[in-house]
Short mmCIF file of C-alpha atoms in Angstrom, two decimals:
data_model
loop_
_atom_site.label_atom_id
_atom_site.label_comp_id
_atom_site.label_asym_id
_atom_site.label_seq_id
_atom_site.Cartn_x
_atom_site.Cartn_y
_atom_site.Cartn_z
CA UNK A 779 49.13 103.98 147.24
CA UNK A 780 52.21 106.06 147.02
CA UNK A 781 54.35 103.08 145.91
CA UNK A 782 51.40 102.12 143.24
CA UNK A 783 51.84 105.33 141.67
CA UNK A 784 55.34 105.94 141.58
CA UNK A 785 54.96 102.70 140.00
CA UNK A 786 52.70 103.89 137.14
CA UNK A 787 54.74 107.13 136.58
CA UNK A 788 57.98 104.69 136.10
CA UNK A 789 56.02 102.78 133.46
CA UNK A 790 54.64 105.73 131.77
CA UNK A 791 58.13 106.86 131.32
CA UNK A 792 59.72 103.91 130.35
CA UNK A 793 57.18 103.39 127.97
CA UNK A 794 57.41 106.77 126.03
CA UNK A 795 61.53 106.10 126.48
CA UNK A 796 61.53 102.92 124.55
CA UNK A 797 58.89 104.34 121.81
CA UNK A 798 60.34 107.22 121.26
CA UNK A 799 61.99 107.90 117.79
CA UNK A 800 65.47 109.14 117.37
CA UNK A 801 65.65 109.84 113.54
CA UNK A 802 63.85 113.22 111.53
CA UNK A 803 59.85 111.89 111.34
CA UNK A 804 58.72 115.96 109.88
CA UNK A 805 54.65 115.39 108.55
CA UNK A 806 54.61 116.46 104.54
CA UNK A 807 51.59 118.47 102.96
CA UNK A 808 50.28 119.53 99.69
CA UNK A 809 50.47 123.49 99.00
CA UNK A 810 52.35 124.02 102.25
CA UNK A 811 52.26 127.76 101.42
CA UNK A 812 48.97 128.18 103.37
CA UNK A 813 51.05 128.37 106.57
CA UNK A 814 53.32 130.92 106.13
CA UNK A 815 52.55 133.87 108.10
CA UNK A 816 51.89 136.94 105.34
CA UNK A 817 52.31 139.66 107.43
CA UNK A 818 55.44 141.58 109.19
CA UNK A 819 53.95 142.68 112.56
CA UNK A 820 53.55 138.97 113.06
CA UNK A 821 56.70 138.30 111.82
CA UNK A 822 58.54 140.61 114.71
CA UNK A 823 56.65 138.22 117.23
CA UNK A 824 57.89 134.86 116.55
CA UNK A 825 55.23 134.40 113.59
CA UNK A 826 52.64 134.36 115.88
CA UNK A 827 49.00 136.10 115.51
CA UNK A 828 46.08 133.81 116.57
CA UNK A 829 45.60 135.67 119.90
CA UNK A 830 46.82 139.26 119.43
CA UNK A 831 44.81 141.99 118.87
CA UNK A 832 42.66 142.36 115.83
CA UNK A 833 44.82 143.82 112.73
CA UNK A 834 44.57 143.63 108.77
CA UNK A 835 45.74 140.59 108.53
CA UNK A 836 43.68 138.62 111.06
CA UNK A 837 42.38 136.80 108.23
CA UNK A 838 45.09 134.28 108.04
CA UNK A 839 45.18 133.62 111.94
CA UNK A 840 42.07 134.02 113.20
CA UNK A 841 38.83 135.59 111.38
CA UNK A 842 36.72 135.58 114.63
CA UNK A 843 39.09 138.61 115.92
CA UNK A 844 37.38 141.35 112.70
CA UNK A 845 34.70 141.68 115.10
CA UNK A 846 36.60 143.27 117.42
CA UNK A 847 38.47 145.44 114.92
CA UNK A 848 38.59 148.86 116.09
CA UNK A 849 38.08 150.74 112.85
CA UNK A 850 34.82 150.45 109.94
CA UNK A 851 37.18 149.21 107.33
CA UNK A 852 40.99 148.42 106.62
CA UNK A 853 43.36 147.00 104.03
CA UNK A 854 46.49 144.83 104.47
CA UNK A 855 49.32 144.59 101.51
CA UNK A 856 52.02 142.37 102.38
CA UNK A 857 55.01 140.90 100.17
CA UNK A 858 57.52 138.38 101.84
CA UNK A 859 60.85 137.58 99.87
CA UNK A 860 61.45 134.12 99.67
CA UNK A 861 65.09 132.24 99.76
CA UNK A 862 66.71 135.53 99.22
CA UNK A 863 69.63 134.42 99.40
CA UNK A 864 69.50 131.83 96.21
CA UNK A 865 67.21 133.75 94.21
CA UNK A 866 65.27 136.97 93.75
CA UNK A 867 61.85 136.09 91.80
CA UNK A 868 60.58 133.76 94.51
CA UNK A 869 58.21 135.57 96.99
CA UNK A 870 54.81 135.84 98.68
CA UNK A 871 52.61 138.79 98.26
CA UNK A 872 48.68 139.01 99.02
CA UNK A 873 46.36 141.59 100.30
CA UNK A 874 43.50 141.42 102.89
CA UNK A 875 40.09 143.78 103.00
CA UNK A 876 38.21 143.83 105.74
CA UNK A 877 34.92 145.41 106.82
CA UNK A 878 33.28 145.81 110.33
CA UNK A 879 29.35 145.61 109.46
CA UNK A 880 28.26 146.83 112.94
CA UNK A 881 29.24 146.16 116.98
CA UNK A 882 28.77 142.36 116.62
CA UNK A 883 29.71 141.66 113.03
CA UNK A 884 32.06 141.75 110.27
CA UNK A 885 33.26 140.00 106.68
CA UNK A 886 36.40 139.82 105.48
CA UNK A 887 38.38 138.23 101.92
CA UNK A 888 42.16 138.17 101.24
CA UNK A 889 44.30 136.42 98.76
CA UNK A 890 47.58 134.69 99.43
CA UNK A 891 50.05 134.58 96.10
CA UNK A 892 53.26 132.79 96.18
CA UNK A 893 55.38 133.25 93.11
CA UNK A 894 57.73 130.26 92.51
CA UNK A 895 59.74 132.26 90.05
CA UNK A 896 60.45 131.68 86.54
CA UNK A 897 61.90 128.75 85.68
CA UNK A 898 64.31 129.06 82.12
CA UNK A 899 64.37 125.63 80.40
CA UNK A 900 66.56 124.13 77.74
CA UNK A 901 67.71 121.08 76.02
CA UNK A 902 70.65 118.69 75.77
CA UNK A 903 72.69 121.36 74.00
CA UNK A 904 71.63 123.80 76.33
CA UNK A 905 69.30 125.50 73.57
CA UNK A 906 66.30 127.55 74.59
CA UNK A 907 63.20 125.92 75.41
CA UNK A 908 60.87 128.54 76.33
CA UNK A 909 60.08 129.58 80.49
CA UNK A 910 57.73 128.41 83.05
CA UNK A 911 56.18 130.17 85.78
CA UNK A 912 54.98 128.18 88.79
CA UNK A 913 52.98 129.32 91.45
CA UNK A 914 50.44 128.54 93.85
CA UNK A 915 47.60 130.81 95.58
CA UNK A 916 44.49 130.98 97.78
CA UNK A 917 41.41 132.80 97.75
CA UNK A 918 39.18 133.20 100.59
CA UNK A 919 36.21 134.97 102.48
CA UNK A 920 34.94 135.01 106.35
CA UNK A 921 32.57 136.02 108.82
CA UNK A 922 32.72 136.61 112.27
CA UNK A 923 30.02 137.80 115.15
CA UNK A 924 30.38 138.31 118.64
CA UNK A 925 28.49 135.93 120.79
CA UNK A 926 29.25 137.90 123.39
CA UNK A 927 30.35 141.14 124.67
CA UNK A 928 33.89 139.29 125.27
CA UNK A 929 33.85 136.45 122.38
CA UNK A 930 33.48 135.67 118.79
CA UNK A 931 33.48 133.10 116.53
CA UNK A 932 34.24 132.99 112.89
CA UNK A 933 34.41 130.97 109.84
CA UNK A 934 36.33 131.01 106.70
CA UNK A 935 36.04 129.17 103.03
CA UNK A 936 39.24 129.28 101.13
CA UNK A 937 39.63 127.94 97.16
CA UNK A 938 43.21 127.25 96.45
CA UNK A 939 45.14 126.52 93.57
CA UNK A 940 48.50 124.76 93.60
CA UNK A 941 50.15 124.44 89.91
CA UNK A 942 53.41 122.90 89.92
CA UNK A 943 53.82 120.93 86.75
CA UNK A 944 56.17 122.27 83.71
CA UNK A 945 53.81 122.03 80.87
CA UNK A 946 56.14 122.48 78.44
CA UNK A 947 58.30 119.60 79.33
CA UNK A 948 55.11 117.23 79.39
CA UNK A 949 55.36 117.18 83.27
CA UNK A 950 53.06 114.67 84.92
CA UNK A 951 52.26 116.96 88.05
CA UNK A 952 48.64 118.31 87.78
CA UNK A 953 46.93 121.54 89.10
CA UNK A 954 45.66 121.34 92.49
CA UNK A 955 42.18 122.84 92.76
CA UNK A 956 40.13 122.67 95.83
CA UNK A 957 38.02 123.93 99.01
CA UNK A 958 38.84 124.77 102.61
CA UNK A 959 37.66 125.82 105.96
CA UNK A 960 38.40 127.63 108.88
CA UNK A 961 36.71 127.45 112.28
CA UNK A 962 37.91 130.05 114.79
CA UNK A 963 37.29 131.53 118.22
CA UNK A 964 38.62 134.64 120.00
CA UNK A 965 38.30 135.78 123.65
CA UNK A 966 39.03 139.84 124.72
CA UNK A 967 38.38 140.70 128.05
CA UNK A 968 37.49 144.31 128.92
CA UNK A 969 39.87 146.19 130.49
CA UNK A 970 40.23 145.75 134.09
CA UNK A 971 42.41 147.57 136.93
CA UNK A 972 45.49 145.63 138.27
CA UNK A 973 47.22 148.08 140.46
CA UNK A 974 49.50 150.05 139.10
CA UNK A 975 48.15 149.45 135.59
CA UNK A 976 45.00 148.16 133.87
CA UNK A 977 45.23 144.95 131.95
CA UNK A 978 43.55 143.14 128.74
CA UNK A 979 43.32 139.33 128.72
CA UNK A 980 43.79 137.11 124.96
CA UNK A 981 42.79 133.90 124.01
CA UNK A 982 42.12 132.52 120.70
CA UNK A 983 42.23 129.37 118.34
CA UNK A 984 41.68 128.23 114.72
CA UNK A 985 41.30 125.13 112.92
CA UNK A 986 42.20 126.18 109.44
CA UNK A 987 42.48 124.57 106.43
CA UNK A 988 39.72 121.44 107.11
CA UNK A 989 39.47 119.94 103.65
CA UNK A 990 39.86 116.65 101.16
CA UNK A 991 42.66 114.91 100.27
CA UNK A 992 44.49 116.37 96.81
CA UNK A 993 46.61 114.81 94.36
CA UNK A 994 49.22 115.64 91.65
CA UNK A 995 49.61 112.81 89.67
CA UNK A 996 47.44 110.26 88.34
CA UNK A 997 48.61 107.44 89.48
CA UNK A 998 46.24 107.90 92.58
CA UNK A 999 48.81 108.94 95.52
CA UNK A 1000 46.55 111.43 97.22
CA UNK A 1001 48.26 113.90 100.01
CA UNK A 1002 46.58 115.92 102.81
CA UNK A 1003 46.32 119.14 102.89
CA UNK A 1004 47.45 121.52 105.82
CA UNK A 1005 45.00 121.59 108.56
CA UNK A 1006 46.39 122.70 111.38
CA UNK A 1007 45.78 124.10 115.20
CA UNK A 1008 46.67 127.23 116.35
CA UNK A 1009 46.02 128.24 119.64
CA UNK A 1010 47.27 130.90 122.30
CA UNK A 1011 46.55 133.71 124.77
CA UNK A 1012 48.39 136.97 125.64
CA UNK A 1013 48.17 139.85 128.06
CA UNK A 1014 48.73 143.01 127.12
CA UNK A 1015 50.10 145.18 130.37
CA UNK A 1016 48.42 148.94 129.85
CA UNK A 1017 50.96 151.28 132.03
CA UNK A 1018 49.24 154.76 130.94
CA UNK A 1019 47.80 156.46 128.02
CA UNK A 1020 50.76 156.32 125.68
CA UNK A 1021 52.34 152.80 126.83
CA UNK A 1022 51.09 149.01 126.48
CA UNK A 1023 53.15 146.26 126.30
CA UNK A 1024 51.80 143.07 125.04
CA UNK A 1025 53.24 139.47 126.20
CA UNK A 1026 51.60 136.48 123.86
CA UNK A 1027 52.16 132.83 123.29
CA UNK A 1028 50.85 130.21 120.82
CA UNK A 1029 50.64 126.46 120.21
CA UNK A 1030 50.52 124.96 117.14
CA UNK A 1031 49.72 121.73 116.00
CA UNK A 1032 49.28 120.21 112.07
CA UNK A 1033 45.82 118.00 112.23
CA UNK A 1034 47.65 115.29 109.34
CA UNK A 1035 48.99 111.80 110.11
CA UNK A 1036 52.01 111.37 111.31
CA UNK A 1037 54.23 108.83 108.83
CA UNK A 1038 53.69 105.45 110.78
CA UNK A 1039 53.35 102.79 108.51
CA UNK A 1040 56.87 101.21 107.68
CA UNK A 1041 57.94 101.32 104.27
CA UNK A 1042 59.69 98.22 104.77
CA UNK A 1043 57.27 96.53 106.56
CA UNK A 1044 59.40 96.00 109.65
CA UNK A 1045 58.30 98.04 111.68
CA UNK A 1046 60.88 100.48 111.85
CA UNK A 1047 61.92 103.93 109.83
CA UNK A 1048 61.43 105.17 107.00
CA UNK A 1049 57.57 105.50 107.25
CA UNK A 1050 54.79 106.58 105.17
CA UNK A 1051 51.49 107.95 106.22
CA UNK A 1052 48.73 105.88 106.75
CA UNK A 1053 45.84 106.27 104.20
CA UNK A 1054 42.79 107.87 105.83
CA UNK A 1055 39.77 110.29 105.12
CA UNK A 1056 41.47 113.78 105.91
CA UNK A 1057 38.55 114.13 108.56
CA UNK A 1058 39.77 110.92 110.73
CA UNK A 1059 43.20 111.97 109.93
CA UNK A 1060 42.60 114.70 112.09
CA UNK A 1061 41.38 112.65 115.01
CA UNK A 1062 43.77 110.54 114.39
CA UNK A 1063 47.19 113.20 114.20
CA UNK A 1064 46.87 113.05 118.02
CA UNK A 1065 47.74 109.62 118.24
CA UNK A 1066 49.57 107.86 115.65
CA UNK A 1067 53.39 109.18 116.15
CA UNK A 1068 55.03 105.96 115.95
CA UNK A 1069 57.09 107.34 119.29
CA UNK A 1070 54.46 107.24 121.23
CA UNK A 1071 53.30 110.17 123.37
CA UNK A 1072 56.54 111.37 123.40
CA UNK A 1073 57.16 112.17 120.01
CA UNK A 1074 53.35 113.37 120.23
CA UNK A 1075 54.64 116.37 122.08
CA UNK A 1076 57.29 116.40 119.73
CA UNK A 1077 54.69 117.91 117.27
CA UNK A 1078 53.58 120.76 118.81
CA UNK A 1079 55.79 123.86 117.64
CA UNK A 1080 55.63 126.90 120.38
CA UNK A 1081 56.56 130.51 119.78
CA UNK A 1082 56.88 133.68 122.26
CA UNK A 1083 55.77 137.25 121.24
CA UNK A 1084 56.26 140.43 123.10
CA UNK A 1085 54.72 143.89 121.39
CA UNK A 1086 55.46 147.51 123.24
CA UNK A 1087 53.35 150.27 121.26
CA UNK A 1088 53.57 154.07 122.48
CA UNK A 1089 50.69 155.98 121.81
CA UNK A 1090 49.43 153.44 119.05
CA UNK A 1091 52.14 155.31 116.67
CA UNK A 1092 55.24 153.40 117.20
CA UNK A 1093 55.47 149.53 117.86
CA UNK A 1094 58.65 147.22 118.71
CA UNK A 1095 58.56 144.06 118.75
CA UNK A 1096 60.24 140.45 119.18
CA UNK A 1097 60.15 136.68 119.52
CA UNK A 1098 60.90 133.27 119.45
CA UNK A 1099 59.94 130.03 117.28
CA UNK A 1100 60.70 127.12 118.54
CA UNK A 1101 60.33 123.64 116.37
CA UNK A 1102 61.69 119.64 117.78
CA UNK A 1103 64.66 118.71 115.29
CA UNK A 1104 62.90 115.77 114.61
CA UNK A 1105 59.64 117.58 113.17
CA UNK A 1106 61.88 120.32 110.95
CA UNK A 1107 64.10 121.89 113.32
CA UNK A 1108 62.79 125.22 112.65
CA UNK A 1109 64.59 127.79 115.38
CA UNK A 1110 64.75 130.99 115.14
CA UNK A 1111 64.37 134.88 116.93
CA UNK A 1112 62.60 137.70 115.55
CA UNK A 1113 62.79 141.41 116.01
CA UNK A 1114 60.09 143.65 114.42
CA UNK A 1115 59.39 147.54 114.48
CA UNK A 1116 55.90 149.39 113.40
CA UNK A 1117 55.04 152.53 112.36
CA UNK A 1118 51.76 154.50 112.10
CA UNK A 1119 50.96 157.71 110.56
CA UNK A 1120 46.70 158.74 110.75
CA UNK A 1121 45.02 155.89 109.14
CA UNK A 1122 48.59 153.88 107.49
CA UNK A 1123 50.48 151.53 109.01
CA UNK A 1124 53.80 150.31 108.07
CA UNK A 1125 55.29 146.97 109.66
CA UNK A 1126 59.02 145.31 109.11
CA UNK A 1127 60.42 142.71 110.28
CA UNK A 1128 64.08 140.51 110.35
CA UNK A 1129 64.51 137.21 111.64
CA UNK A 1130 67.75 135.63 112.57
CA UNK A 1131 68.34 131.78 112.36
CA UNK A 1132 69.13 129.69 115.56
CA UNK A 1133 68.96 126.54 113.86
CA UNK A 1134 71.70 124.48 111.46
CA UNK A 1135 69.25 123.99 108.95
CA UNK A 1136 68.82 126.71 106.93
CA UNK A 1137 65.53 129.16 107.08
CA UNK A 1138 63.98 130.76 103.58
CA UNK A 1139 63.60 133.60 105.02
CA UNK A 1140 66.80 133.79 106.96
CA UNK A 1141 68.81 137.58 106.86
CA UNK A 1142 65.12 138.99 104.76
CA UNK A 1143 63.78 141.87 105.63
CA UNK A 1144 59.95 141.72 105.49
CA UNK A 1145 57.28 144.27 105.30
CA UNK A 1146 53.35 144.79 105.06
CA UNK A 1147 51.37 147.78 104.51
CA UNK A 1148 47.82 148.56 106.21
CA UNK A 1149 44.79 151.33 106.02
CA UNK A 1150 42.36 151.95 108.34
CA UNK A 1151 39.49 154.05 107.80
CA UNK A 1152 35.88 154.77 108.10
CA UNK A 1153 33.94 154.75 111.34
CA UNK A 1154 35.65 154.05 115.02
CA UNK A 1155 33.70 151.08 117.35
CA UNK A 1156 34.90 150.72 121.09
CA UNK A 1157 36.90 148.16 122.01
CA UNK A 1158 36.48 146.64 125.44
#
């Protein structure tokens, strides 16, 4: 029996060997913008938020976690610079409300704007020809109830709007308008003795952005949207009544075909992805890497987030993204600081680049605002 399975395990591993890809296969989306994490407190962790505790700006991780939010009502501002370093009219800026209707329930909405920046066109002679402004946003609402004294769920329906076309220059790229959803869980234990400190457990996930195929042309190319899996868990270590420090880490997955179908017809790179309903897509996005389970795996991005608060008035934080250099080769550490005066919060953080390909928001300092106010509920 031992021989038949070291057998198997030889196979398996030849198998993914010989399948797996060696050249850049990254997975393209329409109105990509949905993924970019809005806020800075989850910026100082490694852009990570789908299993930390319940802030402002759970909206764009995980909805489910309002129900545990600690406070009646609060508001999230947030503005992200974008490539910096090229240009300075290129950024993302939104803002989040959120209210906590009673111990088992609560709504939020936000809105997500990202500002392409103004575009100055002119002709052969370099003339004036007027400006464009592109830009793409998202508007959205949720619920969430506890189905539990530990657990929630949540959902979320998002419009968005993605207009990229230059008007003015009789562009043939149309405005994107359509619907999303969001379907998310969240887990908070209550707090429990371990020794020489007491200790909350995290877990959370979200499906978020299930929706139909868009298009920006008419000649009938359609593209998928984002969906994409998030999920995680954390711990956060509570050493006394001024110091917790919170250890976190989250998976994350896009729910679109992988490119699989040769271009060329042989068989081999460059590849396109394969035509499909968005809904088997996402069935499908678990199996279709043309490397086989190993480039599967390849898929998954993985980030580490550690938070140390004293006395809830002064946070620092850091972390670590990690992405294959086959799927985008996003790498890159984090380091984050908050600070909290009564009922404002104020959250920056910087992220360095560990990666040769260049990061948007490489050498940017980021920031986001938040108010809390109104009644207090317990938290586990």
């Amino acid at each position: 029996m031992k021989k038949i399975i070291l057998l198997f395990l030889i196979i398996l591993v030849t198998y993914t060997k010989s399948n797996a890809q060696d050249v850049p296969n990254p997975i393209t989306t329409a109105a990509p913008f949905l993924l970019i994490a809005p806020d800075a407190r989850a910026g100082g962790m490694g852009d990570i938020g789908v299993a930390t505790s319940p802030d402002s700006y759970s909206q764009h991780w995980n909805a489910s976690k309002f129900a545990f939010m600690p406070s009646q009502f609060s508001i999230g501002v947030v503005y992200t610079p974008w490539l910096r370093q090229l240009t300075s009219d290129v950024f993302l800026g939104g803002f989040s409300f959120a209210n906590r209707i009673d111990d088992r329930s609560a709504w939020a909405t936000s809105l997500k704007y990202f500002n392409l920046g103004q575009i100055d066109l002119t002709d052969i002679n370099g003339a004036p020809q007027g400006t464009e402004k592109l830009n793409e946003f998202s508007l959205d609402g949720s619920y969430a109830l506890k189905l539990s004294e530990t657990y929630s769920m949540g959902v979320t329906m998002r419009y968005i709007r993605s207009d990229l076309g230059i008007k003015s220059a009789n562009s043939t790229i149309n405005p994107v308008n359509t619907f999303a959803v969001d379907i998310s869980g969240y887990f908070q234990s209550n707090e429990a003795n371990y020794g020489n400190f007491n200790g909350v457990w995290r877990g959370g996930f979200n499906v978020s952005n299930i929706g139909p195929k868009v298009s920006y042309s008419d000649d009938g190319q359609d593209n998928y949207i984002p969906t994409n899996l998030k999920i995680g868990g954390g711990f956060d270590f509570i050493l006394d009544n001024y110091n917790k420090v919170s250890l976190n880490l989250e998976l994350n997955k896009l729910l679109v075909p992988t490119p699989s179908v040769s271009i060329n017809d042989d068989g081999n790179p460059p590849y396109r992805q394969e035509d499909v309903s968005f809904f088997s897509g996402m069935f499908k996005s678990f199996g279709d890497a043309p490397g086989g389970f190993s480039e599967e795996l390849k898929e998954f991005t993985w980030a580490l987030g550690a938070e140390y608060m004293y006395e809830d008035a002064f946070a620092l934080r850091a972390g670590y993204f990690n992405e294959s250099d086959l799927k985008g080769a996003r790498k890159y550490f984090t380091l984050g600081a908050g600070f909290k005066f009564k009922s404002t919060r104020l959250d920056l953080s910087y992220l360095f680049n560990a990666s040769d390909i260049n990061n948007p928001l490489e050498n940017t300092l980021r920031f986001s605002l938040s108010f809390d106010f109104g009644e207090l509920f317990e938290v586990n």
